[in-house]
GROMACS .gro file of C-alpha atoms in nm:
model
  309
    1MET     CA    1  -0.815   1.444   1.600
    2ARG     CA    2  -0.840   1.815   1.671
    3GLY     CA    3  -0.854   1.933   2.027
    4THR     CA    4  -1.150   2.136   2.151
    5SER     CA    5  -0.985   2.464   2.248
    6LEU     CA    6  -1.144   2.749   2.437
    7PRO     CA    7  -1.165   3.041   2.190
    8ARG     CA    8  -1.288   3.385   2.281
    9SER     CA    9  -1.619   3.326   2.107
   10LEU     CA   10  -1.799   3.005   2.013
   11PHE     CA   11  -2.099   2.963   1.783
   12LEU     CA   12  -2.344   2.696   1.890
   13PRO     CA   13  -2.548   2.504   1.631
   14ALA     CA   14  -2.872   2.678   1.731
   15GLY     CA   15  -2.725   3.029   1.712
   16LEU     CA   16  -2.629   3.098   2.078
   17THR     CA   17  -2.274   3.220   2.143
   18VAL     CA   18  -2.095   3.251   2.479
   19SER     CA   19  -1.785   3.464   2.525
   20PRO     CA   20  -1.555   3.365   2.686
   21SER     CA   21  -1.647   3.011   2.588
   22ARG     CA   22  -1.655   2.813   2.910
   23SER     CA   23  -1.919   2.685   3.147
   24GLN     CA   24  -1.777   2.804   3.486
   25PHE     CA   25  -1.700   3.157   3.602
   26PHE     CA   26  -1.571   3.321   3.917
   27GLU     CA   27  -1.797   3.568   4.095
   28GLY     CA   28  -1.729   3.917   3.964
   29GLU     CA   29  -1.626   3.806   3.610
   30SER     CA   30  -1.816   3.913   3.299
   31VAL     CA   31  -1.976   3.723   3.012
   32SER     CA   32  -2.157   3.807   2.686
   33LEU     CA   33  -2.431   3.599   2.527
   34SER     CA   34  -2.573   3.651   2.178
   35CYS     CA   35  -2.846   3.505   1.962
   36GLU     CA   36  -2.725   3.472   1.604
   37GLU     CA   37  -3.024   3.519   1.376
   38ASP     CA   38  -3.031   3.332   1.046
   39ASP     CA   39  -3.371   3.493   0.985
   40SER     CA   40  -3.405   3.845   1.123
   41SER     CA   41  -3.782   3.819   1.105
   42ALA     CA   42  -3.779   3.534   1.362
   43GLY     CA   43  -3.726   3.781   1.646
   44TRP     CA   44  -3.486   3.580   1.866
   45THR     CA   45  -3.480   3.663   2.239
   46LEU     CA   46  -3.228   3.548   2.502
   47ARG     CA   47  -3.385   3.380   2.806
   48ARG     CA   48  -3.270   3.198   3.118
   49ASN     CA   49  -3.387   2.979   3.404
   50THR     CA   50  -3.223   3.043   3.744
   51THR     CA   51  -3.314   3.031   4.110
   52ARG     CA   52  -3.432   3.388   4.071
   53GLY     CA   53  -3.685   3.321   3.794
   54THR     CA   54  -3.774   3.132   3.478
   55ARG     CA   55  -3.792   3.239   3.115
   56ALA     CA   56  -3.652   3.574   3.213
   57GLN     CA   57  -3.540   3.800   2.931
   58CYS     CA   58  -3.206   3.980   2.914
   59GLY     CA   59  -3.344   4.320   3.013
   60GLY     CA   60  -3.401   4.209   3.373
   61TRP     CA   61  -3.057   4.059   3.448
   62GLY     CA   62  -2.824   4.199   3.182
   63LYS     CA   63  -2.770   4.489   2.949
   64LEU     CA   64  -2.903   4.441   2.598
   65ASP     CA   65  -2.687   4.573   2.315
   66GLY     CA   66  -2.853   4.483   1.988
   67LEU     CA   67  -2.855   4.104   1.976
   68THR     CA   68  -2.602   4.070   2.261
   69CYS     CA   69  -2.673   4.052   2.632
   70ASN     CA   70  -2.377   4.167   2.844
   71MET     CA   71  -2.338   4.062   3.207
   72SER     CA   72  -2.059   4.277   3.351
   73TYR     CA   73  -2.059   4.132   3.700
   74LEU     CA   74  -2.162   3.774   3.768
   75PHE     CA   75  -2.312   3.651   4.092
   76PRO     CA   76  -2.365   3.294   4.210
   77HIS     CA   77  -2.739   3.337   4.159
   78ASP     CA   78  -2.669   3.387   3.785
   79THR     CA   79  -2.605   3.014   3.768
   80GLY     CA   80  -2.861   2.857   3.539
   81VAL     CA   81  -2.968   2.750   3.192
   82TYR     CA   82  -2.954   2.998   2.901
   83TRP     CA   83  -3.109   2.970   2.554
   84CYS     CA   84  -3.249   3.166   2.259
   85GLU     CA   85  -3.618   3.164   2.172
   86SER     CA   86  -3.792   3.291   1.858
   87ARG     CA   87  -4.113   3.489   1.835
   88GLU     CA   88  -4.289   3.173   1.714
   89GLY     CA   89  -4.172   2.982   2.021
   90ALA     CA   90  -3.882   2.784   1.863
   91SER     CA   91  -3.586   2.731   2.098
   92SER     CA   92  -3.216   2.692   2.041
   93SER     CA   93  -2.992   2.448   2.221
   94SER     CA   94  -2.935   2.547   2.583
   95VAL     CA   95  -2.610   2.592   2.779
   96GLN     CA   96  -2.539   2.558   3.149
   97ILE     CA   97  -2.347   2.844   3.310
   98THR     CA   98  -2.215   2.810   3.666
   99VAL     CA   99  -2.093   3.101   3.879
  100THR     CA  100  -1.898   3.016   4.196
  101GLY     CA  101  -1.782   3.218   4.492
  102GLY     CA  102  -1.500   2.969   4.553
  103SER     CA  103  -1.136   2.988   4.446
  104VAL     CA  104  -1.123   2.702   4.191
  105ILE     CA  105  -1.309   2.650   3.862
  106LEU     CA  106  -1.295   2.384   3.591
  107GLN     CA  107  -1.259   2.522   3.242
  108SER     CA  108  -1.451   2.286   3.013
  109PRO     CA  109  -1.640   2.315   2.681
  110VAL     CA  110  -1.975   2.489   2.715
  111LEU     CA  111  -2.130   2.297   2.424
  112PRO     CA  112  -2.143   1.925   2.339
  113VAL     CA  113  -1.821   1.790   2.188
  114MET     CA  114  -1.809   1.572   1.878
  115GLU     CA  115  -1.732   1.202   1.916
  116GLY     CA  116  -1.368   1.136   1.824
  117ASP     CA  117  -1.241   1.483   1.917
  118ASP     CA  118  -0.983   1.560   2.186
  119VAL     CA  119  -1.101   1.763   2.487
  120THR     CA  120  -0.871   1.957   2.719
  121LEU     CA  121  -0.979   2.038   3.075
  122SER     CA  122  -0.805   2.299   3.292
  123CYS     CA  123  -0.821   2.347   3.667
  124ARG     CA  124  -0.772   2.714   3.750
  125THR     CA  125  -0.744   2.916   4.069
  126LYS     CA  126  -0.882   3.265   4.114
  127THR     CA  127  -0.548   3.407   4.231
  128PRO     CA  128  -0.208   3.342   4.072
  129PRO     CA  129  -0.040   3.113   4.019
  130SER     CA  130  -0.313   2.930   3.834
  131SER     CA  131  -0.111   2.637   3.686
  132LEU     CA  132  -0.086   2.415   3.991
  133PRO     CA  133  -0.104   2.035   4.026
  134ALA     CA  134  -0.468   1.932   4.011
  135ALA     CA  135  -0.669   1.614   4.052
  136PHE     CA  136  -0.948   1.545   3.802
  137TYR     CA  137  -1.265   1.350   3.872
  138LYS     CA  138  -1.546   1.205   3.660
  139ASP     CA  139  -1.878   1.121   3.824
  140GLY     CA  140  -1.708   1.141   4.164
  141SER     CA  141  -1.421   0.901   4.081
  142LEU     CA  142  -1.058   1.013   4.052
  143ILE     CA  143  -0.922   0.997   3.697
  144ARG     CA  144  -0.565   1.114   3.759
  145THR     CA  145  -0.354   1.403   3.891
  146GLU     CA  146  -0.179   1.636   3.646
  147PRO     CA  147   0.123   1.841   3.761
  148ALA     CA  148   0.041   2.140   3.536
  149GLY     CA  149  -0.332   2.143   3.605
  150HIS     CA  150  -0.434   2.041   3.250
  151MET     CA  151  -0.583   1.708   3.139
  152THR     CA  152  -0.664   1.598   2.782
  153VAL     CA  153  -0.917   1.330   2.699
  154HIS     CA  154  -0.818   1.186   2.360
  155GLN     CA  155  -1.076   1.073   2.104
  156VAL     CA  156  -1.376   1.103   2.327
  157THR     CA  157  -1.663   0.857   2.301
  158SER     CA  158  -2.011   0.853   2.444
  159SER     CA  159  -1.875   0.681   2.755
  160ASP     CA  160  -1.665   0.992   2.827
  161GLY     CA  161  -1.977   1.202   2.886
  162GLY     CA  162  -2.055   1.286   3.248
  163LEU     CA  163  -1.995   1.524   3.537
  164TYR     CA  164  -1.634   1.647   3.568
  165GLN     CA  165  -1.470   1.821   3.860
  166CYS     CA  166  -1.120   1.917   3.973
  167SER     CA  167  -0.943   2.007   4.296
  168ILE     CA  168  -0.618   2.182   4.386
  169SER     CA  169  -0.453   2.109   4.718
  170GLY     CA  170  -0.468   2.409   4.951
  171HIS     CA  171  -0.724   2.594   4.731
  172GLY     CA  172  -1.029   2.371   4.721
  173GLU     CA  173  -1.239   2.209   4.452
  174SER     CA  174  -1.440   2.331   4.158
  175PRO     CA  175  -1.812   2.291   4.093
  176SER     CA  176  -1.916   2.004   3.868
  177SER     CA  177  -1.984   2.061   3.497
  178ARG     CA  178  -2.144   1.818   3.257
  179ILE     CA  179  -1.967   1.731   2.932
  180SER     CA  180  -2.192   1.593   2.659
  181VAL     CA  181  -2.064   1.395   2.361
  182SER     CA  182  -2.252   1.416   2.031
  183GLU     CA  183  -2.240   1.140   1.773
  184ARG     CA  184  -2.061   1.242   1.457
  185SER     CA  185  -2.284   1.239   1.151
  186SER     CA  186  -2.199   0.999   0.868
  187THR     CA  187  -2.164   1.287   0.620
  188SER     CA  188  -1.900   1.466   0.825
  189SER     CA  189  -1.542   1.347   0.843
  190PRO     CA  190  -1.278   1.414   1.109
  191SER     CA  191  -1.087   1.736   1.050
  192THR     CA  192  -0.755   1.560   1.094
  193ALA     CA  193  -0.816   1.312   0.812
  194PRO     CA  194  -0.516   1.331   0.576
  195PRO     CA  195  -0.583   1.488   0.238
  196PRO     CA  196  -0.613   1.246  -0.053
  197PRO     CA  197  -0.288   1.203  -0.245
  198SER     CA  198  -0.261   1.401  -0.565
  199THR     CA  199  -0.280   1.224  -0.898
  200SER     CA  200   0.063   1.343  -1.001
  201SER     CA  201   0.232   1.207  -0.690
  202SER     CA  202   0.053   0.872  -0.727
  203SER     CA  203   0.157   0.847  -1.091
  204SER     CA  204   0.517   0.933  -1.008
  205GLN     CA  205   0.526   0.655  -0.750
  206PHE     CA  206   0.428   0.396  -1.010
  207VAL     CA  207   0.677   0.513  -1.278
  208PRO     CA  208   0.982   0.328  -1.135
  209TYR     CA  209   0.785   0.003  -1.114
  210GLY     CA  210   0.692   0.029  -1.482
  211LEU     CA  211   1.053   0.092  -1.583
  212LEU     CA  212   1.173  -0.201  -1.375
  213SER     CA  213   0.917  -0.433  -1.534
  214LEU     CA  214   1.017  -0.324  -1.887
  215THR     CA  215   1.388  -0.369  -1.811
  216ALA     CA  216   1.329  -0.714  -1.666
  217ALA     CA  217   1.133  -0.820  -1.975
  218ILE     CA  218   1.412  -0.701  -2.210
  219VAL     CA  219   1.680  -0.883  -2.010
  220LEU     CA  220   1.472  -1.203  -2.012
  221VAL     CA  221   1.430  -1.190  -2.391
  222LEU     CA  222   1.805  -1.137  -2.441
  223LEU     CA  223   1.885  -1.434  -2.219
  224LEU     CA  224   1.647  -1.656  -2.415
  225VAL     CA  225   1.807  -1.549  -2.745
  226LEU     CA  226   2.155  -1.621  -2.612
  227LEU     CA  227   2.048  -1.964  -2.489
  228VAL     CA  228   1.899  -2.052  -2.830
  229ILE     CA  229   2.215  -1.939  -3.014
  230HIS     CA  230   2.436  -2.135  -2.776
  231HIS     CA  231   2.222  -2.445  -2.824
  232ILE     CA  232   2.239  -2.418  -3.205
  233ASN     CA  233   2.620  -2.373  -3.201
  234ARG     CA  234   2.668  -2.676  -2.981
  235LYS     CA  235   2.445  -2.888  -3.203
  236SER     CA  236   2.629  -2.780  -3.521
  237LYS     CA  237   2.968  -2.851  -3.366
  238ALA     CA  238   2.856  -3.195  -3.254
  239ASN     CA  239   2.724  -3.283  -3.602
  240GLN     CA  240   3.052  -3.170  -3.761
  241GLU     CA  241   3.261  -3.386  -3.527
  242ASP     CA  242   3.038  -3.689  -3.590
  243GLY     CA  243   3.072  -3.644  -3.966
  244GLU     CA  244   3.453  -3.627  -3.956
  245GLU     CA  245   3.480  -3.942  -3.744
  246SER     CA  246   3.263  -4.152  -3.982
  247ILE     CA  247   3.444  -4.070  -4.312
  248THR     CA  248   3.588  -4.372  -4.499
  249TYR     CA  249   3.825  -4.321  -4.789
  250SER     CA  250   3.844  -4.594  -5.055
  251ASP     CA  251   4.100  -4.615  -5.333
  252ILE     CA  252   4.004  -4.847  -5.616
  253GLU     CA  253   4.262  -4.926  -5.881
  254ILE     CA  254   4.181  -5.141  -6.186
  255LEU     CA  255   4.476  -5.306  -6.356
  256GLN     CA  256   4.489  -5.523  -6.665
  257GLN     CA  257   4.771  -5.771  -6.670
  258LYS     CA  258   4.860  -6.019  -6.939
  259GLN     CA  259   4.926  -6.380  -6.857
  260ARG     CA  260   5.284  -6.473  -6.859
  261LYS     CA  261   5.388  -6.671  -7.167
  262ASP     CA  262   5.604  -6.907  -6.977
  263LYS     CA  263   5.305  -7.033  -6.785
  264PRO     CA  264   5.036  -7.068  -7.047
  265ASN     CA  265   4.858  -7.344  -6.871
  266GLN     CA  266   4.870  -7.206  -6.515
  267ASP     CA  267   4.536  -7.114  -6.377
  268SER     CA  268   4.497  -6.750  -6.323
  269GLY     CA  269   4.478  -6.619  -5.967
  270PRO     CA  270   4.194  -6.432  -5.817
  271SER     CA  271   4.033  -6.180  -6.035
  272ALA     CA  272   4.027  -5.908  -5.763
  273VAL     CA  273   4.254  -5.816  -5.476
  274ILE     CA  274   4.131  -5.595  -5.190
  275SER     CA  275   4.371  -5.446  -4.942
  276THR     CA  276   4.262  -5.235  -4.642
  277ARG     CA  277   4.459  -5.000  -4.416
  278THR     CA  278   4.305  -4.847  -4.106
  279THR     CA  279   4.433  -4.548  -3.911
  280ASP     CA  280   4.290  -4.402  -3.591
  281ASP     CA  281   3.971  -4.262  -3.738
  282VAL     CA  282   4.002  -4.336  -4.116
  283SER     CA  283   3.996  -4.666  -4.306
  284TYR     CA  284   4.163  -4.687  -4.651
  285SER     CA  285   4.081  -4.973  -4.894
  286GLN     CA  286   4.251  -5.069  -5.228
  287ILE     CA  287   4.081  -5.294  -5.479
  288ILE     CA  288   4.281  -5.444  -5.773
  289ILE     CA  289   4.093  -5.618  -6.054
  290ARG     CA  290   4.297  -5.838  -6.287
  291GLU     CA  291   4.193  -5.977  -6.624
  292ASN     CA  292   4.218  -6.357  -6.670
  293ARG     CA  293   4.269  -6.523  -7.003
  294ARG     CA  294   4.085  -6.836  -7.083
  295ARG     CA  295   4.290  -7.147  -7.135
  296GLU     CA  296   4.292  -7.264  -7.494
  297PHE     CA  297   4.217  -7.627  -7.557
  298SER     CA  298   4.318  -7.806  -7.878
  299ARG     CA  299   4.039  -7.913  -8.094
  300GLU     CA  300   3.965  -8.275  -8.112
  301PRO     CA  301   3.983  -8.431  -8.455
  302ALA     CA  302   3.663  -8.454  -8.631
  303VAL     CA  303   3.480  -8.787  -8.595
  304VAL     CA  304   3.364  -8.964  -8.904
  305TYR     CA  305   3.090  -9.214  -8.882
  306SER     CA  306   3.054  -9.471  -9.162
  307THR     CA  307   2.814  -9.753  -9.231
  308LEU     CA  308   2.939 -10.098  -9.333
  309ARG     CA  309   2.734 -10.332  -9.535
   0.00000   0.00000   0.00000
């Protein structure tokens, strides 16, 4: 939040300016008040209400210079309410000006402050040194003591409005001045709000995240491909080993042997011989088929049947 400083000149919403911009003055100081005219035909006139009179125009208590009323030497009886009034009777916002014959004043904003702003109050003596330890009060209650004579109220709210006063040990106390807090309109935004980030900076912040996502996706795809290839190689190797272990070699040999002449009547042996040899993982078989000759039988003599009479 921005602090409410005390510039040389301050424009009020209704067109009244006070220079220097503060609400309390020492006797003998000077001040200038002006009515800023948005419409020159309105005929704005500076007026005041004091103990010396009401609705008095500048010509009776100040020197008019165009639209500005200069008061070169202030007296305590100049304390009062000042405002601008148009020819048609419209009035600007009013300000309270206090003139003291004492040695201490409170420098505070002369116009209402916006809710959420920071406000700095200063307790000042008429003679140097002016930056002395000072105690600050609100509505008669002590707030705190500041060693340099300055107090800042941060982010003021409506509860911060009230009568403020200060005192300096050995010098006295200041008059009271009212600080008003105005509610901030919904259309206005605090002056210290950070500017919105530019589009280019926002885009540049998201670029690394996009690259990281793309890289992660590529790595994931490569890992999946490698896993599939590894799985296929293992399966092929396993099938090859199973095929080699289950191979059986067979050797079949067919032989034709003639029956030995010296044993014409001996019955022939088995017509096939199978031999098998097994190693660690392979079985070998040999089949031998032999040809048998039939045994020849002698023919019986023919039988002759005859009939006797």
